[in-house]
Structures are given as structure tokens and as C-alpha cells.
GROMACS .gro file of C-alpha atoms in nm:
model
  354
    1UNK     CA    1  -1.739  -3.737   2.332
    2UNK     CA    2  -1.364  -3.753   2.397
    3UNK     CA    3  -1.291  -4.100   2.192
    4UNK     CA    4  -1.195  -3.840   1.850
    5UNK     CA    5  -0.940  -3.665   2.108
    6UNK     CA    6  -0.824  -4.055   2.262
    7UNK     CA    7  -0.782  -4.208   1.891
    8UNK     CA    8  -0.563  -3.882   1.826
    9UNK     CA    9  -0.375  -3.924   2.128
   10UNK     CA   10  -0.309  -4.260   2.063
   11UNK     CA   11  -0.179  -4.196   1.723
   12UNK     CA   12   0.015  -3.931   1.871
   13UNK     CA   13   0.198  -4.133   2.111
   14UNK     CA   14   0.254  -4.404   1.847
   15UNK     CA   15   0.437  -4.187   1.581
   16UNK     CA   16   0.629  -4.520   1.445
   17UNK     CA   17   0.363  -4.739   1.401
   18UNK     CA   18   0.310  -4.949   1.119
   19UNK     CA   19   0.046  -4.748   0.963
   20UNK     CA   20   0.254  -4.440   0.989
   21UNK     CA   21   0.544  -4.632   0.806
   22UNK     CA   22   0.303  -4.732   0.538
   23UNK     CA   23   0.230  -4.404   0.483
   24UNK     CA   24   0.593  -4.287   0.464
   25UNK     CA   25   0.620  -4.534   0.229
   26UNK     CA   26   0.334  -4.480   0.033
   27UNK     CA   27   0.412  -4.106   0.028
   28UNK     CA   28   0.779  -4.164  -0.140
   29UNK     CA   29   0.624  -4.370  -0.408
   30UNK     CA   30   0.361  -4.154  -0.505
   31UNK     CA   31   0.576  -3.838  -0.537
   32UNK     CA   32   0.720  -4.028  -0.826
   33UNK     CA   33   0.348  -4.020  -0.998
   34UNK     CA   34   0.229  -3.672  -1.161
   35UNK     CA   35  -0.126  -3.631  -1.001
   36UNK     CA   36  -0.213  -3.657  -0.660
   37UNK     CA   37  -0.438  -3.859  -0.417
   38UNK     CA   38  -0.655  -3.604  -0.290
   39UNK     CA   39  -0.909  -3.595   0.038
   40UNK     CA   40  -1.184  -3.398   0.044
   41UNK     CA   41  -1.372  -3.384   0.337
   42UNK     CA   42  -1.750  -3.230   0.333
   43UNK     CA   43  -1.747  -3.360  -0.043
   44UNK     CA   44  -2.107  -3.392  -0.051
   45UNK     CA   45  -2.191  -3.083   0.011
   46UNK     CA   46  -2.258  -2.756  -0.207
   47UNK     CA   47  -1.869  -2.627  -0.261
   48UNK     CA   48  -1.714  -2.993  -0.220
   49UNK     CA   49  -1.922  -3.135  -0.443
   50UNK     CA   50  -1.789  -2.899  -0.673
   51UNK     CA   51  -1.407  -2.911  -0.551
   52UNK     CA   52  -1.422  -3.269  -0.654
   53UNK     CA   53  -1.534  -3.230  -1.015
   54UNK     CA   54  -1.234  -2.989  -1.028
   55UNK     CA   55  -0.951  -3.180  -0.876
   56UNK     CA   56  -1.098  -3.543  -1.102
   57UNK     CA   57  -1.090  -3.285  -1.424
   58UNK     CA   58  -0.737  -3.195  -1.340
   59UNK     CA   59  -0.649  -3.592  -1.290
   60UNK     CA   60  -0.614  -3.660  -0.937
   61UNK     CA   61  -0.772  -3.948  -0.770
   62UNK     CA   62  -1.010  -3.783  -0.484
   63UNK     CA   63  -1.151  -3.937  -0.193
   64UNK     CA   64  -1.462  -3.800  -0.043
   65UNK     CA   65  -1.567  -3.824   0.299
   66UNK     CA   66  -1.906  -3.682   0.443
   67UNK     CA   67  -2.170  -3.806   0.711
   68UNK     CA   68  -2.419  -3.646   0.510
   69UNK     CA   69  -2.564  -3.436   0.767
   70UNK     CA   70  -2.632  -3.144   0.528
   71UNK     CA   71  -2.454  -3.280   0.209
   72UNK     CA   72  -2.627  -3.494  -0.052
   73UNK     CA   73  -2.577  -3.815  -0.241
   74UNK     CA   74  -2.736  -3.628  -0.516
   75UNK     CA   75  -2.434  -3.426  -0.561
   76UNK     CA   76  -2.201  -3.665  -0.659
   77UNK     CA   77  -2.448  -3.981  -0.800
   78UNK     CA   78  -2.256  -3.853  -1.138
   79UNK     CA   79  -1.942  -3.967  -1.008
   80UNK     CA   80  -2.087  -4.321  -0.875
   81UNK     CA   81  -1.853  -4.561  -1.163
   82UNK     CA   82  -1.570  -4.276  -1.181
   83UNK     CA   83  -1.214  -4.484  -1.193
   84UNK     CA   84  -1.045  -4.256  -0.963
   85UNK     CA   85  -1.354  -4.137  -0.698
   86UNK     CA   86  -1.404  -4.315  -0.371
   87UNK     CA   87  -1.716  -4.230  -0.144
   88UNK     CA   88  -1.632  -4.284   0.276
   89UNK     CA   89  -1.918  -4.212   0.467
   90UNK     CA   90  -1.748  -4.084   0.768
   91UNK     CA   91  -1.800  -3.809   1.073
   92UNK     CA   92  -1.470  -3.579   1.124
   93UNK     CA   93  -1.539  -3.582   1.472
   94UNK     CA   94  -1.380  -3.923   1.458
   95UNK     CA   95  -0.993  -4.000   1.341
   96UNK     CA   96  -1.014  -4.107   0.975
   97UNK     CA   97  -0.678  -4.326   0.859
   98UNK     CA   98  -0.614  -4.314   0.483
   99UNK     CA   99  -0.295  -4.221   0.271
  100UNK     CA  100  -0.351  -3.920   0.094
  101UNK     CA  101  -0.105  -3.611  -0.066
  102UNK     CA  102  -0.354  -3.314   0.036
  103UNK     CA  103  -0.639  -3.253   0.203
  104UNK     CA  104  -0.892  -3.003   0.183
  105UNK     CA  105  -1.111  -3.000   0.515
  106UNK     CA  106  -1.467  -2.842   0.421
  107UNK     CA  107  -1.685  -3.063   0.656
  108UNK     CA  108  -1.898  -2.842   0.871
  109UNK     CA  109  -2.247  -2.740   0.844
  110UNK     CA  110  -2.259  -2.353   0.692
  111UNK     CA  111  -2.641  -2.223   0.693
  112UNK     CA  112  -2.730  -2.118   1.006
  113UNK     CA  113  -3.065  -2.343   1.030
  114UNK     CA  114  -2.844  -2.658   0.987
  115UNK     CA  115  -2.531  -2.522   1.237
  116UNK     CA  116  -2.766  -2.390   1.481
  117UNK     CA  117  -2.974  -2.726   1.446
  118UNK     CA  118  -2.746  -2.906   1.687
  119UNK     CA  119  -2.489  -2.642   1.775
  120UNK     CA  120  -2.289  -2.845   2.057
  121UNK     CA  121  -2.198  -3.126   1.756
  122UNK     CA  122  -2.163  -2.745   1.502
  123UNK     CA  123  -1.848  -2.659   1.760
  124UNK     CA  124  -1.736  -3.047   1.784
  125UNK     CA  125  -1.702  -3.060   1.406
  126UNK     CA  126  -1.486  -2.752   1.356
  127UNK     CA  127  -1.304  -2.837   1.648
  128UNK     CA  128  -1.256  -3.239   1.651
  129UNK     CA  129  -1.272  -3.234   1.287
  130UNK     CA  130  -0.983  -2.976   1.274
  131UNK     CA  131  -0.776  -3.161   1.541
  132UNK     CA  132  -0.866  -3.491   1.363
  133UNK     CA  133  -0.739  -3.364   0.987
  134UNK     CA  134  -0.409  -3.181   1.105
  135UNK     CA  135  -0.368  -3.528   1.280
  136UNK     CA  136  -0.391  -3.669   1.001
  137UNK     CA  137  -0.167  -3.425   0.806
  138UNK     CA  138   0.065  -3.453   1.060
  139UNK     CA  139   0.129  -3.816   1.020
  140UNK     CA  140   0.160  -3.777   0.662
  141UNK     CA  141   0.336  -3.490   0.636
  142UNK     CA  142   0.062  -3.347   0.324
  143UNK     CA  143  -0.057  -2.989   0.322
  144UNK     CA  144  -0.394  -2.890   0.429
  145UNK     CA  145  -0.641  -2.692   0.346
  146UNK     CA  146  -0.908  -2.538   0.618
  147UNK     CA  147  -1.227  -2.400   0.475
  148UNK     CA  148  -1.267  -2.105   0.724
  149UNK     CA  149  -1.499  -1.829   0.709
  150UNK     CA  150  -1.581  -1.453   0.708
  151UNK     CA  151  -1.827  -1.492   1.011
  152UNK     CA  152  -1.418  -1.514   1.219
  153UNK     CA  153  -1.535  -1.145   1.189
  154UNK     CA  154  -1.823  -1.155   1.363
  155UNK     CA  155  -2.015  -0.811   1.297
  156UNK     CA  156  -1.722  -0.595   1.171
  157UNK     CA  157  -1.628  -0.259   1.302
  158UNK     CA  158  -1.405  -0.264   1.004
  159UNK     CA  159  -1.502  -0.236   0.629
  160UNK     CA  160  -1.409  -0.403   0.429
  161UNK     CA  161  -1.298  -0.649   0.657
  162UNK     CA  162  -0.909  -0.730   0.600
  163UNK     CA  163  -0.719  -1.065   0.726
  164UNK     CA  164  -0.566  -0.851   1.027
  165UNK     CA  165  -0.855  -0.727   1.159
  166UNK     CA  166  -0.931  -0.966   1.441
  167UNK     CA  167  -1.295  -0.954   1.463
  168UNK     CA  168  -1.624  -0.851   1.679
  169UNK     CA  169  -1.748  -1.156   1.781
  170UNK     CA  170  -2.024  -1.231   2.031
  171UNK     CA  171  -1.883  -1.556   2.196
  172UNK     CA  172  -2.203  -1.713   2.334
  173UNK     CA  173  -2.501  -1.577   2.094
  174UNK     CA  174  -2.670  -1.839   1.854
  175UNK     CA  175  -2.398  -1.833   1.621
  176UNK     CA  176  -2.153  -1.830   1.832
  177UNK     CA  177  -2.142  -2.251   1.771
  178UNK     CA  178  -2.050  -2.184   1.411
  179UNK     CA  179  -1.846  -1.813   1.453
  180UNK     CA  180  -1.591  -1.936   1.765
  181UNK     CA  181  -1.599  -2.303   1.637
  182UNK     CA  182  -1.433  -2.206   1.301
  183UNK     CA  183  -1.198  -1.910   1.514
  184UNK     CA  184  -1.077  -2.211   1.755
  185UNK     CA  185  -1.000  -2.440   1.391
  186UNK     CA  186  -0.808  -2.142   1.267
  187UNK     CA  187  -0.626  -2.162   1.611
  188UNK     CA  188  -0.554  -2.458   1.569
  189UNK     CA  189  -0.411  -2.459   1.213
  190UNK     CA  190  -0.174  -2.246   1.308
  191UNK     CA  191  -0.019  -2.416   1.579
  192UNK     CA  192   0.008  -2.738   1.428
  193UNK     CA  193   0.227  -2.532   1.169
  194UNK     CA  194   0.455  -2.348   1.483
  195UNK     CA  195   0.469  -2.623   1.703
  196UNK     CA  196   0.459  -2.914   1.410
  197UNK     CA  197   0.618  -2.725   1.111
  198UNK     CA  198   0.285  -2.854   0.919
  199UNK     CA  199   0.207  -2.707   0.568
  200UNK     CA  200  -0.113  -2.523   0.606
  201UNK     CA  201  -0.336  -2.314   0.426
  202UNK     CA  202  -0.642  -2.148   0.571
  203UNK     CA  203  -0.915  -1.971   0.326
  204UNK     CA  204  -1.149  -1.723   0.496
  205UNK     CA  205  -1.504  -1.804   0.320
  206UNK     CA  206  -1.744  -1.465   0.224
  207UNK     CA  207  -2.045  -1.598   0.124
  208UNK     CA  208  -2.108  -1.811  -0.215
  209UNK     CA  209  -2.381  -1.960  -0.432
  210UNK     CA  210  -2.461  -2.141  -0.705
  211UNK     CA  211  -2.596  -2.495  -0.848
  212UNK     CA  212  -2.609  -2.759  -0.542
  213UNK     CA  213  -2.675  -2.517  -0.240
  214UNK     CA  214  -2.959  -2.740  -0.040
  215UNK     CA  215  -3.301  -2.561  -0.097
  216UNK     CA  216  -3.373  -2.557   0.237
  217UNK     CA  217  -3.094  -2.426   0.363
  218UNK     CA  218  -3.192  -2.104   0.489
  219UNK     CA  219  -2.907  -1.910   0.299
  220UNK     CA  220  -3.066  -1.621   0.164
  221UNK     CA  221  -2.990  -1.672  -0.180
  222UNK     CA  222  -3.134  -2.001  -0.205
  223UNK     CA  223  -3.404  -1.859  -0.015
  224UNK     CA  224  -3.526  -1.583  -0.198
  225UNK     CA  225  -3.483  -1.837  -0.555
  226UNK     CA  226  -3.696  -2.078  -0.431
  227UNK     CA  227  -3.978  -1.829  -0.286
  228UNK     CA  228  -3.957  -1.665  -0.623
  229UNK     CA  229  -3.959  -1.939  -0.810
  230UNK     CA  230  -4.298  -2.027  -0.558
  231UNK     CA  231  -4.458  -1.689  -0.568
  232UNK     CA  232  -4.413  -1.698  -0.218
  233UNK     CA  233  -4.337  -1.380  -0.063
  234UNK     CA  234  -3.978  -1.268  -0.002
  235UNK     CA  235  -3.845  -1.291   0.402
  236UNK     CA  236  -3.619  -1.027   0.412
  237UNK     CA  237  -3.524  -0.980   0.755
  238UNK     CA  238  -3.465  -0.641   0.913
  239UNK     CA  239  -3.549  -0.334   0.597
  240UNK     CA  240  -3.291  -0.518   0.391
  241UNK     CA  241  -3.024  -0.236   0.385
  242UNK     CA  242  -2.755  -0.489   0.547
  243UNK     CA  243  -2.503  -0.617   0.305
  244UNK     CA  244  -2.338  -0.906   0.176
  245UNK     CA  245  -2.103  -0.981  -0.124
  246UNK     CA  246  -2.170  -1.260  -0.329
  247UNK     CA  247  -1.932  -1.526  -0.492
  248UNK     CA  248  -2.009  -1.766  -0.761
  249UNK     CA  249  -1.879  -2.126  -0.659
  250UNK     CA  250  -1.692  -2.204  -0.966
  251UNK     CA  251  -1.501  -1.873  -0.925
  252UNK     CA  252  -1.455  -2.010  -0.494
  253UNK     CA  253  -1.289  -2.365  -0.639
  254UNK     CA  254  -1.048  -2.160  -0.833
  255UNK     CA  255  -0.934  -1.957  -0.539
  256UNK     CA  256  -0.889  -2.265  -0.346
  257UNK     CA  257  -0.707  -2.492  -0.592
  258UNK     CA  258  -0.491  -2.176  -0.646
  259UNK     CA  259  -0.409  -2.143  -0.254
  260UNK     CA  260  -0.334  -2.544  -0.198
  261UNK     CA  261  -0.089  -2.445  -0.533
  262UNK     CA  262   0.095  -2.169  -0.303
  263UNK     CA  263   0.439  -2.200  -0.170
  264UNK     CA  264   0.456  -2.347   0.121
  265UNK     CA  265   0.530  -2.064   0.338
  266UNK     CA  266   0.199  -1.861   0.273
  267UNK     CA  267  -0.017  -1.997   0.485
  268UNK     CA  268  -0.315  -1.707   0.489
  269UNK     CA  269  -0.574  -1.661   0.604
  270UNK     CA  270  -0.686  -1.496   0.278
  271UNK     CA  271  -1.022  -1.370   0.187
  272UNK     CA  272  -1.224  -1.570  -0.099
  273UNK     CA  273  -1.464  -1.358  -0.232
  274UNK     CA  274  -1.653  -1.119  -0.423
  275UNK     CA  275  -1.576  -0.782  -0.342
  276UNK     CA  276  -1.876  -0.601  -0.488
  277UNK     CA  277  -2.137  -0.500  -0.214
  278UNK     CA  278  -2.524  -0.535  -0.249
  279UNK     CA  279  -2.787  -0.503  -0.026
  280UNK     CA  280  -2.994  -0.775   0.072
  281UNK     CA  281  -3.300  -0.577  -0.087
  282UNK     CA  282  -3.117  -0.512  -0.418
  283UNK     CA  283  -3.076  -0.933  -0.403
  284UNK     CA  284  -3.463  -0.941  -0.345
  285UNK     CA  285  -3.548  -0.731  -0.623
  286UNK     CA  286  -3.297  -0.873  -0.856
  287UNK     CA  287  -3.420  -1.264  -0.813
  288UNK     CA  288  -3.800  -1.142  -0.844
  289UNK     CA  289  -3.675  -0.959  -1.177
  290UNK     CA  290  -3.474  -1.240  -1.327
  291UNK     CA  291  -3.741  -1.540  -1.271
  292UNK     CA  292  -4.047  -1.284  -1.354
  293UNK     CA  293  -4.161  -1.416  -0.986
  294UNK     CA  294  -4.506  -1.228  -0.867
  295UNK     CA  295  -4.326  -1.226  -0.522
  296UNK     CA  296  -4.401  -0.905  -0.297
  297UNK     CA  297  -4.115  -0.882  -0.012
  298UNK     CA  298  -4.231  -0.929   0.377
  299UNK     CA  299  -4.030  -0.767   0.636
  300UNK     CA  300  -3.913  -0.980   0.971
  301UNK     CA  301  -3.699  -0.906   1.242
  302UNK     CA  302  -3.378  -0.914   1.224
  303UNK     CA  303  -3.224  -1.281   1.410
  304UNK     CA  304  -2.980  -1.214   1.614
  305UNK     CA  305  -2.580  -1.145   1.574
  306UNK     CA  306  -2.652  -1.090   1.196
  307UNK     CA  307  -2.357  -0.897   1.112
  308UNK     CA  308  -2.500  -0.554   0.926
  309UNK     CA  309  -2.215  -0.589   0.658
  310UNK     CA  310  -2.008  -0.818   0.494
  311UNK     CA  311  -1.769  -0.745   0.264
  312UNK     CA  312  -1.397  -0.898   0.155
  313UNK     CA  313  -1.057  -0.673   0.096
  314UNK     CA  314  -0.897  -0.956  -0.162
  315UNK     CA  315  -0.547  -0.751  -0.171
  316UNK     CA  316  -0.404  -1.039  -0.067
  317UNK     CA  317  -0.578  -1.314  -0.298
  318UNK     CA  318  -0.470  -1.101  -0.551
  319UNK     CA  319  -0.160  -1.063  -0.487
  320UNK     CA  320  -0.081  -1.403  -0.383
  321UNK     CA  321  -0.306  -1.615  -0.559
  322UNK     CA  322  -0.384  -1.377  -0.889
  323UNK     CA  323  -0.746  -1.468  -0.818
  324UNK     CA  324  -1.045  -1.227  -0.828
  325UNK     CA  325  -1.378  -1.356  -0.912
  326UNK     CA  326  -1.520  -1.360  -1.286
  327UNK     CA  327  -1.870  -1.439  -1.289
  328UNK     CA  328  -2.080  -1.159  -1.219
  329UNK     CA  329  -2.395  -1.174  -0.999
  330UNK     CA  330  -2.674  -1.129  -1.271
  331UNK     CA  331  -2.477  -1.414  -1.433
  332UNK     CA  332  -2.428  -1.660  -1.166
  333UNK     CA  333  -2.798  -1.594  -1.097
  334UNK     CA  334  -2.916  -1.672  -1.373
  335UNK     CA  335  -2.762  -2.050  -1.371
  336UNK     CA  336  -2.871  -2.081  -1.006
  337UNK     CA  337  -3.229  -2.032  -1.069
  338UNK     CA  338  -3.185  -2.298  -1.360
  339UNK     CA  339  -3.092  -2.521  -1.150
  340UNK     CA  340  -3.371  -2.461  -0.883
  341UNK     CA  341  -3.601  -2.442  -1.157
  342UNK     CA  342  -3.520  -2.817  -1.246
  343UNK     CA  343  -3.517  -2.909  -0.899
  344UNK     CA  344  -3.814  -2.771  -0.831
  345UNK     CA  345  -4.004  -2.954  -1.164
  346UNK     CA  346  -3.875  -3.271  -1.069
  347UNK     CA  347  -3.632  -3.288  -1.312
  348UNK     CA  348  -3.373  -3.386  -1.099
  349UNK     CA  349  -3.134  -3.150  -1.219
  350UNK     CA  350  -2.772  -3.281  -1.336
  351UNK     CA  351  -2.485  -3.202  -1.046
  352UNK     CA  352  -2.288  -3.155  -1.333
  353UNK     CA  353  -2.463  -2.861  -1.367
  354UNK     CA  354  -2.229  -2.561  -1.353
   0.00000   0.00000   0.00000
């Protein structure tokens, strides 16, 4: 368990070795070129699946690197003979060595079926993985990117929540794996940037959707499509009047590209997100409208730690990014369920698929 912390160490101790020179080197001659190299770890998965298309639109060469745990091959067989796309099938938890001008760190399981599935590797990936990456950063001197989330806030006291409000967090519950893991990475980020002077940019996550989310991933917008879809009933847990906000992923890859494009001395943690609230109930009734499902809703108890409401302040995006999401719910719907729709035919729907 400790050889991702040893490999660190060792490349800590080492700060002049020839593969830090090479990337010195490497660095100085790429700042001379107009795109970028760019690492995206988690690339397989729903949002950096996505990420990728974005940054290899925009002309940078993007490397991807993903164990596949929860992300898919499917997401990114489009990509298989793209000129400036390289797959590494690799596990954060280990020290990865490349030469790269950014990095966006998104590898960590999200859903709580997958995080909770094996929640002692859940807290090694957003901790290893984060110490890993800012190594990594560190020798390069690049700016980072950590995908963090709103679940730093736990069930909030405070609505809607705000980047100073520090949280309500229950540190050894079921989610606690996925909640403290990403709070430690946060902790993390920011003192490789006191102690290291390391350019660093943390986004706090609310929750998103769209084409690509895994169909079993026990998200509750996925969820409800695919029981509707089924004319299965709807699981809403507890009577549905908890809330969420909900954020199309195109509109989520804009807000990040526009944070890694920040000065260097805003560092966040900013809220990504959709500020409009809905009730878990009004998302039930809204999927069984929009695929004409014959779905009837079934009520379940409520798991536990599920925060009662959930909903982003984006002052600061706004001010700092000039982001706030476009695509409205009924909208981004609407192109989710397509995509379901051809996943569930068979069709093998195209990841291109926005």
C-alpha cells in the first residue's frame, strides 16, 4: 500500500534527476509551440471522456490515463486513430512519469455504488492519486486541476452552500470514503501551493449529467432514465422532497477549461454548477413525462448521510470565470434519454454524442 507514497518519496529526494531535467527541457521547448500537451486523468469516464473531446477540438495533444474501474473504453473508441490522443491504462494510486503542460486530475469513482464498492481503495485514490499528480506537477512545474466535489459539504447547514462554508460532514458514515477522501485532496492542493508555490486550481463538483454517465451507476438521473425507459418503477428514496441541482456536462467542461484559463493566483475552490433547485420528485415526474414511460414511483428509505439539499452559490464562477450554465434541464434531458435510448436498443450509441 505505501509503494505510491515510496516512488513519490524517491522522486522527491531526487529533484535533479535525469528525468526531471528532461522535463525542464522538454517544458522550455514546448512553451515555444501554441497548444499544449495535456493529461487527463479519469479520461474514460463520464466528464473526462468529454474534457478530452474539448481540449483535442481546441488543438492540444491529450493524454488519457484511467484503470477503468468505472470508466469505459466505449467512451473514447472514437478517438482510437486520433493523431494527437494517447490511451495509458494506469491506477493514480501509483506515480505516473510523463511530460505534460497541465493536468486535470478527475480519476476517482463518483456514484456512490462504485465509491462505496471498495471504499478503502475510494480514499486511496483521492488521496495517493492527489499526492501522486501534485508530484507530478511539482516536478514539472504545470498547473493542475483537482476535480473536487460538493459532497466537501457534507449535509449543509448552509443554503446555498458557498466556498467558505466549511461543511457538515459525518467522518466515518458510508460516504465518508468518498466525502473526507476528496476534503483530504483539497488539503492537499493547497499545501503543495503554500509550501511548493504550485499553480493549482480546485473545482468543487454539484452534481452533472448527460450522454456517457454508466447506466448502472446508481446516480439518480441515470437511474430514473433507464427505469423509465424500462417501465420499471421509479426508486425514489425517502418522499422525494430532498434536492439537488443539476448541470449539463457540456456546460461542466466549459467551467473547467475556463478555470485551468485563470490567472495563476486564483486558485478556488469554486462551485461548478447549476444553481436552479428541483426536487428529486419533480426529476421523477419530469423523466416519466419526457420518455412517455408507464413508470409509477416506489418509495425507499432514505440511505444514509444523504445530504437533504444540494445546491451551488456560483458568485464566484461568475465572477471569476464568467461561467453560468446554459443548457436547461428539460433540454439536457432530453439528449440524455437519447442516448440511453440507443444504449439501451443496442445501438451502441456514438460517444460523440453530445
Amino acid at each position: 500500500e505505501g509503494a505510491g507514497f515510496a516512488a513519490a518519496a524517491i522522486a522527491e529526494l531526487h529533484p535533479q534527476s535525469g528525468r526531471e531535467q528532461s522535463g525542464r527541457e522538454n517544458r522550455r521547448v514546448r512553451n515555444y509551440e501554441p497548444n499544449k500537451r495535456v493529461l487527463v486523468t479519469g479520461g474514460a469516464g463520464f466528464l473526462g471522456s468529454h474534457l478530452i473531446d474539448r481540449l483535442l477540438a481546441q488543438g492540444h495533444e491529450v493524454v488519457c490515463a484511467d484503470n477503468l474501474f468505472t470508466g469505459t473504453r466505449r467512451n473514447l473508441e472514437h478517438l482510437h486513430l486520433h493523431p494527437r490522443f494517447e490511451f495509458i491504462r494506469h491506477d493514480v494510486t501509483f506515480p505516473l512519469y510523463l511530460e505534460v503542460d497541465q493536468i486535470y486530475n478527475l480519476a476517482c469513482p463518483a456514484s456512490p455504488i462504485h465509491y462505496q464498492h471498495d471504499p478503502v481503495q475510494t480514499t486511496k485514490t483521492s488521496v495517493h492519486g492527489a499526492i501522486n499528480m501534485l508530484g507530478l506537477a511539482k516536478r514539472l512545474r504545470c498547473p493542475i486541476l483537482q476535480a473536487s466535489t460538493s459532497e466537501v459539504y457534507g449535509d449543509p447547514s448552509v443554503h446555498p452552500q458557498v466556498e467558505s462554508y466549511w461543511g457538515n460532514v459525518n467522518p466515518i458514515g458510508v460516504r465518508s470514503c468518498y466525502d473526507e477522501g476528496k476534503r483530504c485532496a483539497e488539503t492537499l492542493f493547497f499545501d503543495y501551493h503554500r509550501q511548493h508555490k504550485l499553480s493549482i486550481k480546485v473545482a468543487r463538483i454539484f452534481n452533472t449529467y448527460g450522454p456517457r454517465m454508466h447506466p448502472n451507476d446508481g446516480r439518480v438521473v441515470s437511474n430514473f432514465i433507464v427505469q423509465a425507459l424500462n417501465d420499471e418503477p421509479i426508486t425514489l428514496y425517502g418522499d422525494g422532497s430532498q434536492t439537488r441541482s443539476f448541470c449539463y456536462g457540456d456546460d461542466m467542461i466549459t467551467a473547467f477549461v475556463a478555470l485551468m484559463a485563470t490567472p495563476p493566483e486564483f486558485t478556488g475552490p469554486v462551485n461548478l454548477g447549476n444553481p436552479t433547485e428541483f426536487s428529486i420528485r419533480q426529476l421523477a415526474e419530469k423523466v416519466i413525462a419526457l420518455t412517455g414511460s408507464k413508470s409509477r414511483i416506489e418509495y425507499r428509505p432514505l440511505p444514509g448521510d444523504d445530504p437533504t439539499q444540494r445546491q451551488p452559490d456560483i458568485a464566484l464562477a461568475r465572477a471569476k470565470l464568467g461561467w453560468a450554465p446554459t443548457v436547461a434541464l428539460d433540454e439536457g434531458l432530453k439528449k440524455t434519454i437519447a442516448y440511453f435510448e440507443a444504449m439501451l436498443a443496442g445501438a451502441a450509441p456514438s460517444a460523440a454524442t453530445k
